Amino acid sequence: KEKVEITKEQRALIKLIVDAYNRHQIPQDVAKKLLQEQYSVEENFLLLTEMATSQVQVLVEFTKSIPGFLSLDHEDQIALLKGSAVEAMFLRSAQVFSRKTPNGHSEVLVERIRKSGISEEFITPMFNFYKSIGELHMVPEEQAILTAITILTPDRPYVKDQQAVERLQEPMLDVLRKLCVLQHPQEPQYFARLLGRLTELRTLNHYHAEMLTSWRMNDHKFTPLLCEIWDVQ
Ligand SMILES: COc1ccc(-c2nc3ccccc3n2[C@H](C(=O)Nc2c(C)cccc2C)C2CCCCC2)c(OC)c1
């Protein structure tokens, strides 16, 4: 049985990524806000665009802390951020969703999201994803490194030097694989299941623009940053 060991360098990499991930957290009060009261469809849409806008700003700061990212070609840096922002948002939403909200409250959260204004057809795939993330019971290290791996996806549109991105993603994949083996010894397939979530995440990418434009209200306003990141307006 191969003895899995995290090297000193890998421990330093984990610490660097986790610190950056914790440093750049958006106010987690969105779930609390949602539990407090029922908002109108318009208020929910505004809350969503505010949350998404601040999430993109947080994502940029987190990404800048990934070793080697700032040495990539500048246009490739933009392509990686643009290509992963929506996935990072859903990953973050899934983590907020599956965080231990006091029991009984998660039904309230589910109801609030169901009635938020999002079109019926997107609720099932979105909740399926949140549930599949929740079932993994990821530890914070895994969440932070999985987000870094999502950002460092070499085959995003318009990335020119994919090899350079692969060289940054590989050490992250290696350290995540070791973490999974050490944190979930009973589940040898845990690492594979974790990566499988990234595939599910990409499918949410396809719907996200329509999720927004089909929000049950008229004249959807987006911030300039969101127009950049989301394929809307
Ligand atoms: C594109 O369509 C989406 C995207 C995300 C959600 C979403 N899933 C959530 C799960 C738990 C808690 C809140 C959740 N959100 C929204 C939110 O803010 N997500 C969020 C963001 C955006 C950034 C950082 C962090 C988070 C949590 C609430 C926005 C206000 C209406 C209700 C959803 C969504 O719900 C209908 C539709």
PDB file of C-alpha atoms and ligand atoms in Angstrom:
ATOM      1  CA  LYS A   1       0.000   0.000   0.000  1.00  0.00           C
ATOM      2  CA  GLU A   2       1.649   3.216  -1.178  1.00  0.00           C
ATOM      3  CA  LYS A   3       2.427   5.530   1.795  1.00  0.00           C
ATOM      4  CA  VAL A   4       0.967   8.906   0.830  1.00  0.00           C
ATOM      5  CA  GLU A   5       2.995  11.764   2.259  1.00  0.00           C
ATOM      6  CA  ILE A   6       2.601  15.529   1.847  1.00  0.00           C
ATOM      7  CA  THR A   7       6.002  17.154   1.313  1.00  0.00           C
ATOM      8  CA  LYS A   8       7.145  20.327   3.051  1.00  0.00           C
ATOM      9  CA  GLU A   9       6.682  22.309  -0.184  1.00  0.00           C
ATOM     10  CA  GLN A  10       3.162  20.927  -0.606  1.00  0.00           C
ATOM     11  CA  ARG A  11       2.274  21.868   2.968  1.00  0.00           C
ATOM     12  CA  ALA A  12       3.472  25.417   2.232  1.00  0.00           C
ATOM     13  CA  LEU A  13       1.373  25.487  -0.967  1.00  0.00           C
ATOM     14  CA  ILE A  14      -1.758  24.340   0.925  1.00  0.00           C
ATOM     15  CA  LYS A  15      -1.229  27.010   3.588  1.00  0.00           C
ATOM     16  CA  LEU A  16      -0.734  29.719   0.962  1.00  0.00           C
ATOM     17  CA  ILE A  17      -3.899  28.761  -0.944  1.00  0.00           C
ATOM     18  CA  VAL A  18      -6.063  28.303   2.166  1.00  0.00           C
ATOM     19  CA  ASP A  19      -4.910  31.619   3.672  1.00  0.00           C
ATOM     20  CA  ALA A  20      -5.688  33.407   0.394  1.00  0.00           C
ATOM     21  CA  TYR A  21      -9.069  31.652   0.179  1.00  0.00           C
ATOM     22  CA  ASN A  22      -9.981  32.649   3.751  1.00  0.00           C
ATOM     23  CA  ARG A  23      -8.625  36.174   3.327  1.00  0.00           C
ATOM     24  CA  HIS A  24     -10.771  36.804   0.282  1.00  0.00           C
ATOM     25  CA  GLN A  25     -14.184  35.764   1.579  1.00  0.00           C
ATOM     26  CA  ILE A  26     -17.276  37.723   0.637  1.00  0.00           C
ATOM     27  CA  PRO A  27     -19.589  38.480   3.553  1.00  0.00           C
ATOM     28  CA  GLN A  28     -21.185  35.087   4.173  1.00  0.00           C
ATOM     29  CA  ASP A  29     -24.272  36.921   5.397  1.00  0.00           C
ATOM     30  CA  VAL A  30     -26.205  36.223   2.216  1.00  0.00           C
ATOM     31  CA  ALA A  31     -27.586  32.983   3.649  1.00  0.00           C
ATOM     32  CA  LYS A  32     -28.453  34.789   6.896  1.00  0.00           C
ATOM     33  CA  LYS A  33     -30.159  37.579   4.930  1.00  0.00           C
ATOM     34  CA  LEU A  34     -32.150  34.992   3.032  1.00  0.00           C
ATOM     35  CA  LEU A  35     -33.185  33.275   6.264  1.00  0.00           C
ATOM     36  CA  GLN A  36     -34.269  36.560   7.842  1.00  0.00           C
ATOM     37  CA  GLU A  37     -36.926  37.585   5.421  1.00  0.00           C
ATOM     38  CA  GLN A  38     -38.593  36.966   2.105  1.00  0.00           C
ATOM     39  CA  TYR A  39     -37.416  39.456  -0.522  1.00  0.00           C
ATOM     40  CA  SER A  40     -39.199  40.466  -3.685  1.00  0.00           C
ATOM     41  CA  VAL A  41     -38.047  39.052  -7.017  1.00  0.00           C
ATOM     42  CA  GLU A  42     -36.446  42.436  -7.787  1.00  0.00           C
ATOM     43  CA  GLU A  43     -34.641  42.609  -4.424  1.00  0.00           C
ATOM     44  CA  ASN A  44     -33.375  39.035  -4.901  1.00  0.00           C
ATOM     45  CA  PHE A  45     -32.065  39.860  -8.360  1.00  0.00           C
ATOM     46  CA  LEU A  46     -30.279  42.907  -6.968  1.00  0.00           C
ATOM     47  CA  LEU A  47     -28.839  40.789  -4.132  1.00  0.00           C
ATOM     48  CA  LEU A  48     -27.664  38.196  -6.649  1.00  0.00           C
ATOM     49  CA  THR A  49     -25.927  40.783  -8.844  1.00  0.00           C
ATOM     50  CA  GLU A  50     -24.320  42.435  -5.795  1.00  0.00           C
ATOM     51  CA  MET A  51     -23.135  39.051  -4.474  1.00  0.00           C
ATOM     52  CA  ALA A  52     -21.846  37.996  -7.892  1.00  0.00           C
ATOM     53  CA  THR A  53     -20.037  41.307  -8.433  1.00  0.00           C
ATOM     54  CA  SER A  54     -18.258  41.135  -5.081  1.00  0.00           C
ATOM     55  CA  GLN A  55     -17.516  37.460  -5.686  1.00  0.00           C
ATOM     56  CA  VAL A  56     -15.694  38.302  -8.921  1.00  0.00           C
ATOM     57  CA  GLN A  57     -13.600  40.925  -7.117  1.00  0.00           C
ATOM     58  CA  VAL A  58     -12.755  38.384  -4.395  1.00  0.00           C
ATOM     59  CA  LEU A  59     -11.934  35.766  -7.038  1.00  0.00           C
ATOM     60  CA  VAL A  60      -9.425  38.108  -8.731  1.00  0.00           C
ATOM     61  CA  GLU A  61      -7.627  38.723  -5.430  1.00  0.00           C
ATOM     62  CA  PHE A  62      -7.592  34.991  -4.607  1.00  0.00           C
ATOM     63  CA  THR A  63      -6.293  34.123  -8.081  1.00  0.00           C
ATOM     64  CA  LYS A  64      -3.429  36.625  -7.806  1.00  0.00           C
ATOM     65  CA  SER A  65      -2.194  34.646  -4.765  1.00  0.00           C
ATOM     66  CA  ILE A  66      -1.904  31.396  -6.743  1.00  0.00           C
ATOM     67  CA  PRO A  67       1.845  30.780  -7.227  1.00  0.00           C
ATOM     68  CA  GLY A  68       2.893  31.452 -10.798  1.00  0.00           C
ATOM     69  CA  PHE A  69      -0.444  32.912 -11.927  1.00  0.00           C
ATOM     70  CA  LEU A  70       0.911  36.444 -12.324  1.00  0.00           C
ATOM     71  CA  SER A  71       3.778  35.107 -14.457  1.00  0.00           C
ATOM     72  CA  LEU A  72       1.305  33.779 -17.048  1.00  0.00           C
ATOM     73  CA  ASP A  73       0.661  35.720 -20.256  1.00  0.00           C
ATOM     74  CA  HIS A  74      -1.636  38.626 -19.271  1.00  0.00           C
ATOM     75  CA  GLU A  75      -4.306  37.802 -21.826  1.00  0.00           C
ATOM     76  CA  ASP A  76      -4.296  34.214 -20.585  1.00  0.00           C
ATOM     77  CA  GLN A  77      -4.773  35.476 -17.018  1.00  0.00           C
ATOM     78  CA  ILE A  78      -7.948  37.284 -18.152  1.00  0.00           C
ATOM     79  CA  ALA A  79      -9.124  34.251 -20.146  1.00  0.00           C
ATOM     80  CA  LEU A  80      -8.734  32.018 -17.061  1.00  0.00           C
ATOM     81  CA  LEU A  81     -10.641  34.444 -14.817  1.00  0.00           C
ATOM     82  CA  LYS A  82     -13.409  34.987 -17.346  1.00  0.00           C
ATOM     83  CA  GLY A  83     -13.660  31.245 -17.967  1.00  0.00           C
ATOM     84  CA  SER A  84     -13.919  30.257 -14.299  1.00  0.00           C
ATOM     85  CA  ALA A  85     -15.841  33.117 -12.632  1.00  0.00           C
ATOM     86  CA  VAL A  86     -19.305  31.560 -13.029  1.00  0.00           C
ATOM     87  CA  GLU A  87     -18.088  28.147 -11.851  1.00  0.00           C
ATOM     88  CA  ALA A  88     -16.383  29.725  -8.833  1.00  0.00           C
ATOM     89  CA  MET A  89     -19.652  31.495  -8.034  1.00  0.00           C
ATOM     90  CA  PHE A  90     -21.644  28.256  -8.109  1.00  0.00           C
ATOM     91  CA  LEU A  91     -18.925  26.495  -6.101  1.00  0.00           C
ATOM     92  CA  ARG A  92     -19.155  29.251  -3.503  1.00  0.00           C
ATOM     93  CA  SER A  93     -22.944  29.128  -3.506  1.00  0.00           C
ATOM     94  CA  ALA A  94     -22.814  25.360  -3.026  1.00  0.00           C
ATOM     95  CA  GLN A  95     -20.472  25.792  -0.077  1.00  0.00           C
ATOM     96  CA  VAL A  96     -22.736  28.420   1.485  1.00  0.00           C
ATOM     97  CA  PHE A  97     -25.727  26.168   0.806  1.00  0.00           C
ATOM     98  CA  SER A  98     -24.242  23.066   2.396  1.00  0.00           C
ATOM     99  CA  ARG A  99     -22.692  24.918   5.351  1.00  0.00           C
ATOM    100  CA  LYS A 100     -24.377  23.753   8.525  1.00  0.00           C
ATOM    101  CA  THR A 101     -27.310  26.194   8.672  1.00  0.00           C
ATOM    102  CA  PRO A 102     -29.175  25.527  11.931  1.00  0.00           C
ATOM    103  CA  ASN A 103     -31.410  22.484  11.270  1.00  0.00           C
ATOM    104  CA  GLY A 104     -34.800  23.205   9.819  1.00  0.00           C
ATOM    105  CA  HIS A 105     -33.434  26.414   8.418  1.00  0.00           C
ATOM    106  CA  SER A 106     -32.128  24.763   5.272  1.00  0.00           C
ATOM    107  CA  GLU A 107     -35.764  24.195   4.248  1.00  0.00           C
ATOM    108  CA  VAL A 108     -36.275  27.947   4.601  1.00  0.00           C
ATOM    109  CA  LEU A 109     -33.183  28.583   2.474  1.00  0.00           C
ATOM    110  CA  VAL A 110     -34.373  26.088  -0.149  1.00  0.00           C
ATOM    111  CA  GLU A 111     -37.797  27.779  -0.245  1.00  0.00           C
ATOM    112  CA  ARG A 112     -36.278  31.274  -0.459  1.00  0.00           C
ATOM    113  CA  ILE A 113     -34.076  30.213  -3.369  1.00  0.00           C
ATOM    114  CA  ARG A 114     -36.951  28.368  -5.050  1.00  0.00           C
ATOM    115  CA  LYS A 115     -39.058  31.527  -4.882  1.00  0.00           C
ATOM    116  CA  SER A 116     -36.139  33.906  -5.550  1.00  0.00           C
ATOM    117  CA  GLY A 117     -37.268  34.608  -9.086  1.00  0.00           C
ATOM    118  CA  ILE A 118     -35.141  32.023 -10.820  1.00  0.00           C
ATOM    119  CA  SER A 119     -36.969  30.058 -13.524  1.00  0.00           C
ATOM    120  CA  GLU A 120     -38.311  26.660 -12.466  1.00  0.00           C
ATOM    121  CA  GLU A 121     -36.277  24.733 -15.070  1.00  0.00           C
ATOM    122  CA  PHE A 122     -32.934  25.745 -13.472  1.00  0.00           C
ATOM    123  CA  ILE A 123     -33.826  24.952  -9.866  1.00  0.00           C
ATOM    124  CA  THR A 124     -33.366  21.177 -10.160  1.00  0.00           C
ATOM    125  CA  PRO A 125     -29.919  21.155 -11.804  1.00  0.00           C
ATOM    126  CA  MET A 126     -28.748  23.851  -9.389  1.00  0.00           C
ATOM    127  CA  PHE A 127     -29.977  22.033  -6.273  1.00  0.00           C
ATOM    128  CA  ASN A 128     -28.672  18.702  -7.606  1.00  0.00           C
ATOM    129  CA  PHE A 129     -25.232  20.282  -7.811  1.00  0.00           C
ATOM    130  CA  TYR A 130     -25.503  21.811  -4.326  1.00  0.00           C
ATOM    131  CA  LYS A 131     -26.550  18.437  -2.900  1.00  0.00           C
ATOM    132  CA  SER A 132     -23.715  16.601  -4.642  1.00  0.00           C
ATOM    133  CA  ILE A 133     -21.218  19.099  -3.223  1.00  0.00           C
ATOM    134  CA  GLY A 134     -22.804  18.880   0.231  1.00  0.00           C
ATOM    135  CA  GLU A 135     -22.562  15.065   0.260  1.00  0.00           C
ATOM    136  CA  LEU A 136     -18.777  15.328  -0.153  1.00  0.00           C
ATOM    137  CA  HIS A 137     -18.355  17.126   3.206  1.00  0.00           C
ATOM    138  CA  MET A 138     -15.257  18.894   1.844  1.00  0.00           C
ATOM    139  CA  VAL A 139     -12.797  20.292   4.375  1.00  0.00           C
ATOM    140  CA  PRO A 140     -11.733  23.971   3.888  1.00  0.00           C
ATOM    141  CA  GLU A 141      -8.370  22.918   2.359  1.00  0.00           C
ATOM    142  CA  GLU A 142     -10.172  20.852  -0.279  1.00  0.00           C
ATOM    143  CA  GLN A 143     -12.594  23.717  -1.037  1.00  0.00           C
ATOM    144  CA  ALA A 144      -9.749  26.228  -1.484  1.00  0.00           C
ATOM    145  CA  ILE A 145      -7.621  23.946  -3.676  1.00  0.00           C
ATOM    146  CA  LEU A 146     -10.603  22.804  -5.729  1.00  0.00           C
ATOM    147  CA  THR A 147     -11.361  26.487  -6.465  1.00  0.00           C
ATOM    148  CA  ALA A 148      -7.718  27.034  -7.529  1.00  0.00           C
ATOM    149  CA  ILE A 149      -7.911  23.943  -9.770  1.00  0.00           C
ATOM    150  CA  THR A 150     -11.123  25.281 -11.349  1.00  0.00           C
ATOM    151  CA  ILE A 151      -9.429  28.599 -12.135  1.00  0.00           C
ATOM    152  CA  LEU A 152      -6.353  26.840 -13.574  1.00  0.00           C
ATOM    153  CA  THR A 153      -8.322  24.898 -16.186  1.00  0.00           C
ATOM    154  CA  PRO A 154      -6.052  24.905 -19.277  1.00  0.00           C
ATOM    155  CA  ASP A 155      -8.777  24.429 -21.921  1.00  0.00           C
ATOM    156  CA  ARG A 156     -10.770  27.607 -21.276  1.00  0.00           C
ATOM    157  CA  PRO A 157     -11.705  29.580 -24.408  1.00  0.00           C
ATOM    158  CA  TYR A 158      -8.941  31.860 -25.773  1.00  0.00           C
ATOM    159  CA  VAL A 159      -6.127  30.472 -23.580  1.00  0.00           C
ATOM    160  CA  LYS A 160      -3.017  30.554 -25.803  1.00  0.00           C
ATOM    161  CA  ASP A 161      -0.364  28.804 -23.685  1.00  0.00           C
ATOM    162  CA  GLN A 162      -2.302  25.837 -22.252  1.00  0.00           C
ATOM    163  CA  GLN A 163       0.912  24.028 -21.221  1.00  0.00           C
ATOM    164  CA  ALA A 164       1.871  26.916 -18.928  1.00  0.00           C
ATOM    165  CA  VAL A 165      -1.531  26.596 -17.194  1.00  0.00           C
ATOM    166  CA  GLU A 166      -1.174  22.808 -16.950  1.00  0.00           C
ATOM    167  CA  ARG A 167       2.190  23.290 -15.215  1.00  0.00           C
ATOM    168  CA  LEU A 168       0.419  25.353 -12.534  1.00  0.00           C
ATOM    169  CA  GLN A 169      -2.608  23.075 -12.238  1.00  0.00           C
ATOM    170  CA  GLU A 170      -0.668  19.823 -11.911  1.00  0.00           C
ATOM    171  CA  PRO A 171       0.890  20.502  -8.467  1.00  0.00           C
ATOM    172  CA  MET A 172      -2.567  21.548  -7.231  1.00  0.00           C
ATOM    173  CA  LEU A 173      -4.100  18.289  -8.507  1.00  0.00           C
ATOM    174  CA  ASP A 174      -1.284  16.305  -6.908  1.00  0.00           C
ATOM    175  CA  VAL A 175      -1.674  17.926  -3.505  1.00  0.00           C
ATOM    176  CA  LEU A 176      -5.491  17.595  -3.663  1.00  0.00           C
ATOM    177  CA  ARG A 177      -5.159  13.898  -4.486  1.00  0.00           C
ATOM    178  CA  LYS A 178      -2.915  13.385  -1.434  1.00  0.00           C
ATOM    179  CA  LEU A 179      -5.235  15.440   0.813  1.00  0.00           C
ATOM    180  CA  CYS A 180      -8.212  13.329  -0.286  1.00  0.00           C
ATOM    181  CA  VAL A 181      -6.385  10.069   0.478  1.00  0.00           C
ATOM    182  CA  LEU A 182      -5.342  11.354   3.906  1.00  0.00           C
ATOM    183  CA  GLN A 183      -8.691  12.991   4.810  1.00  0.00           C
ATOM    184  CA  HIS A 184     -10.961  10.236   3.438  1.00  0.00           C
ATOM    185  CA  PRO A 185      -9.004   6.959   3.857  1.00  0.00           C
ATOM    186  CA  GLN A 186     -12.236   4.903   3.668  1.00  0.00           C
ATOM    187  CA  GLU A 187     -13.172   6.361   0.283  1.00  0.00           C
ATOM    188  CA  PRO A 188     -10.448   5.549  -2.263  1.00  0.00           C
ATOM    189  CA  GLN A 189     -12.621   7.115  -5.011  1.00  0.00           C
ATOM    190  CA  TYR A 190     -13.151  10.389  -3.156  1.00  0.00           C
ATOM    191  CA  PHE A 191     -10.621  12.342  -5.280  1.00  0.00           C
ATOM    192  CA  ALA A 192     -12.262  11.098  -8.499  1.00  0.00           C
ATOM    193  CA  ARG A 193     -15.712  12.102  -7.167  1.00  0.00           C
ATOM    194  CA  LEU A 194     -14.381  15.540  -6.309  1.00  0.00           C
ATOM    195  CA  LEU A 195     -13.066  16.081  -9.843  1.00  0.00           C
ATOM    196  CA  GLY A 196     -16.350  14.744 -11.203  1.00  0.00           C
ATOM    197  CA  ARG A 197     -18.088  17.717  -9.553  1.00  0.00           C
ATOM    198  CA  LEU A 198     -16.007  20.028 -11.780  1.00  0.00           C
ATOM    199  CA  THR A 199     -17.611  18.408 -14.816  1.00  0.00           C
ATOM    200  CA  GLU A 200     -21.076  18.976 -13.310  1.00  0.00           C
ATOM    201  CA  LEU A 201     -20.020  22.586 -12.643  1.00  0.00           C
ATOM    202  CA  ARG A 202     -19.286  23.150 -16.329  1.00  0.00           C
ATOM    203  CA  THR A 203     -22.830  22.153 -17.261  1.00  0.00           C
ATOM    204  CA  LEU A 204     -24.149  24.924 -14.969  1.00  0.00           C
ATOM    205  CA  ASN A 205     -21.960  27.269 -17.006  1.00  0.00           C
ATOM    206  CA  HIS A 206     -24.155  26.640 -20.031  1.00  0.00           C
ATOM    207  CA  TYR A 207     -27.334  27.754 -18.260  1.00  0.00           C
ATOM    208  CA  HIS A 208     -26.076  30.715 -16.265  1.00  0.00           C
ATOM    209  CA  ALA A 209     -26.771  33.488 -18.793  1.00  0.00           C
ATOM    210  CA  GLU A 210     -30.300  32.159 -19.377  1.00  0.00           C
ATOM    211  CA  MET A 211     -30.799  31.771 -15.589  1.00  0.00           C
ATOM    212  CA  LEU A 212     -30.313  35.515 -15.337  1.00  0.00           C
ATOM    213  CA  THR A 213     -32.209  36.761 -18.371  1.00  0.00           C
ATOM    214  CA  SER A 214     -35.162  34.499 -17.481  1.00  0.00           C
ATOM    215  CA  TRP A 215     -35.360  35.856 -13.903  1.00  0.00           C
ATOM    216  CA  ARG A 216     -39.072  36.408 -13.450  1.00  0.00           C
ATOM    217  CA  MET A 217     -39.139  40.196 -13.822  1.00  0.00           C
ATOM    218  CA  ASN A 218     -38.708  42.813 -16.551  1.00  0.00           C
ATOM    219  CA  ASP A 219     -35.648  44.851 -17.475  1.00  0.00           C
ATOM    220  CA  HIS A 220     -32.732  43.028 -15.803  1.00  0.00           C
ATOM    221  CA  LYS A 221     -29.920  45.483 -14.920  1.00  0.00           C
ATOM    222  CA  PHE A 222     -26.340  44.195 -14.662  1.00  0.00           C
ATOM    223  CA  THR A 223     -23.183  45.878 -13.400  1.00  0.00           C
ATOM    224  CA  PRO A 224     -20.515  46.473 -16.115  1.00  0.00           C
ATOM    225  CA  LEU A 225     -18.304  43.850 -14.433  1.00  0.00           C
ATOM    226  CA  LEU A 226     -21.079  41.258 -14.668  1.00  0.00           C
ATOM    227  CA  CYS A 227     -21.684  42.089 -18.341  1.00  0.00           C
ATOM    228  CA  GLU A 228     -17.998  41.239 -18.820  1.00  0.00           C
ATOM    229  CA  ILE A 229     -18.138  37.994 -16.876  1.00  0.00           C
ATOM    230  CA  TRP A 230     -21.669  36.793 -17.649  1.00  0.00           C
ATOM    231  CA  ASP A 231     -22.673  36.616 -21.315  1.00  0.00           C
ATOM    232  CA  VAL A 232     -25.553  39.016 -20.767  1.00  0.00           C
ATOM    233  CA  GLN A 233     -26.694  42.359 -22.212  1.00  0.00           C
TER     234      GLN A 233
HETATM  235  C1  LIG B   1     -26.814  32.611 -11.637  1.00  0.00           C
HETATM  236  O1  LIG B   1     -27.914  32.216 -10.853  1.00  0.00           O
HETATM  237  C2  LIG B   1     -27.744  31.952  -9.507  1.00  0.00           C
HETATM  238  C3  LIG B   1     -26.500  31.897  -8.870  1.00  0.00           C
HETATM  239  C4  LIG B   1     -26.435  31.629  -7.499  1.00  0.00           C
HETATM  240  C5  LIG B   1     -27.578  31.380  -6.763  1.00  0.00           C
HETATM  241  C6  LIG B   1     -27.511  31.089  -5.323  1.00  0.00           C
HETATM  242  N1  LIG B   1     -27.407  29.860  -4.822  1.00  0.00           N
HETATM  243  C7  LIG B   1     -27.324  29.993  -3.462  1.00  0.00           C
HETATM  244  C8  LIG B   1     -27.177  29.030  -2.455  1.00  0.00           C
HETATM  245  C9  LIG B   1     -27.124  29.441  -1.132  1.00  0.00           C
HETATM  246  C10 LIG B   1     -27.229  30.811  -0.790  1.00  0.00           C
HETATM  247  C11 LIG B   1     -27.374  31.772  -1.808  1.00  0.00           C
HETATM  248  C12 LIG B   1     -27.399  31.345  -3.127  1.00  0.00           C
HETATM  249  N2  LIG B   1     -27.526  31.991  -4.328  1.00  0.00           N
HETATM  250  C13 LIG B   1     -27.624  33.448  -4.573  1.00  0.00           C
HETATM  251  C14 LIG B   1     -26.298  34.078  -4.144  1.00  0.00           C
HETATM  252  O2  LIG B   1     -26.228  35.160  -3.623  1.00  0.00           O
HETATM  253  N3  LIG B   1     -25.215  33.307  -4.419  1.00  0.00           N
HETATM  254  C15 LIG B   1     -23.890  33.735  -4.204  1.00  0.00           C
HETATM  255  C16 LIG B   1     -23.216  34.458  -5.205  1.00  0.00           C
HETATM  256  C17 LIG B   1     -23.940  34.808  -6.486  1.00  0.00           C
HETATM  257  C18 LIG B   1     -21.885  34.838  -5.004  1.00  0.00           C
HETATM  258  C19 LIG B   1     -21.227  34.487  -3.830  1.00  0.00           C
HETATM  259  C20 LIG B   1     -21.878  33.761  -2.851  1.00  0.00           C
HETATM  260  C21 LIG B   1     -23.204  33.368  -3.023  1.00  0.00           C
HETATM  261  C22 LIG B   1     -23.917  32.572  -1.973  1.00  0.00           C
HETATM  262  C23 LIG B   1     -28.859  34.082  -3.908  1.00  0.00           C
HETATM  263  C24 LIG B   1     -29.073  35.491  -4.442  1.00  0.00           C
HETATM  264  C25 LIG B   1     -30.360  36.101  -3.916  1.00  0.00           C
HETATM  265  C26 LIG B   1     -31.560  35.227  -4.244  1.00  0.00           C
HETATM  266  C27 LIG B   1     -31.363  33.823  -3.687  1.00  0.00           C
HETATM  267  C28 LIG B   1     -30.066  33.211  -4.172  1.00  0.00           C
HETATM  268  C29 LIG B   1     -28.812  31.450  -7.413  1.00  0.00           C
HETATM  269  O3  LIG B   1     -29.904  31.208  -6.648  1.00  0.00           O
HETATM  270  C30 LIG B   1     -31.172  31.374  -7.280  1.00  0.00           C
HETATM  271  C31 LIG B   1     -28.914  31.720  -8.767  1.00  0.00           C
END
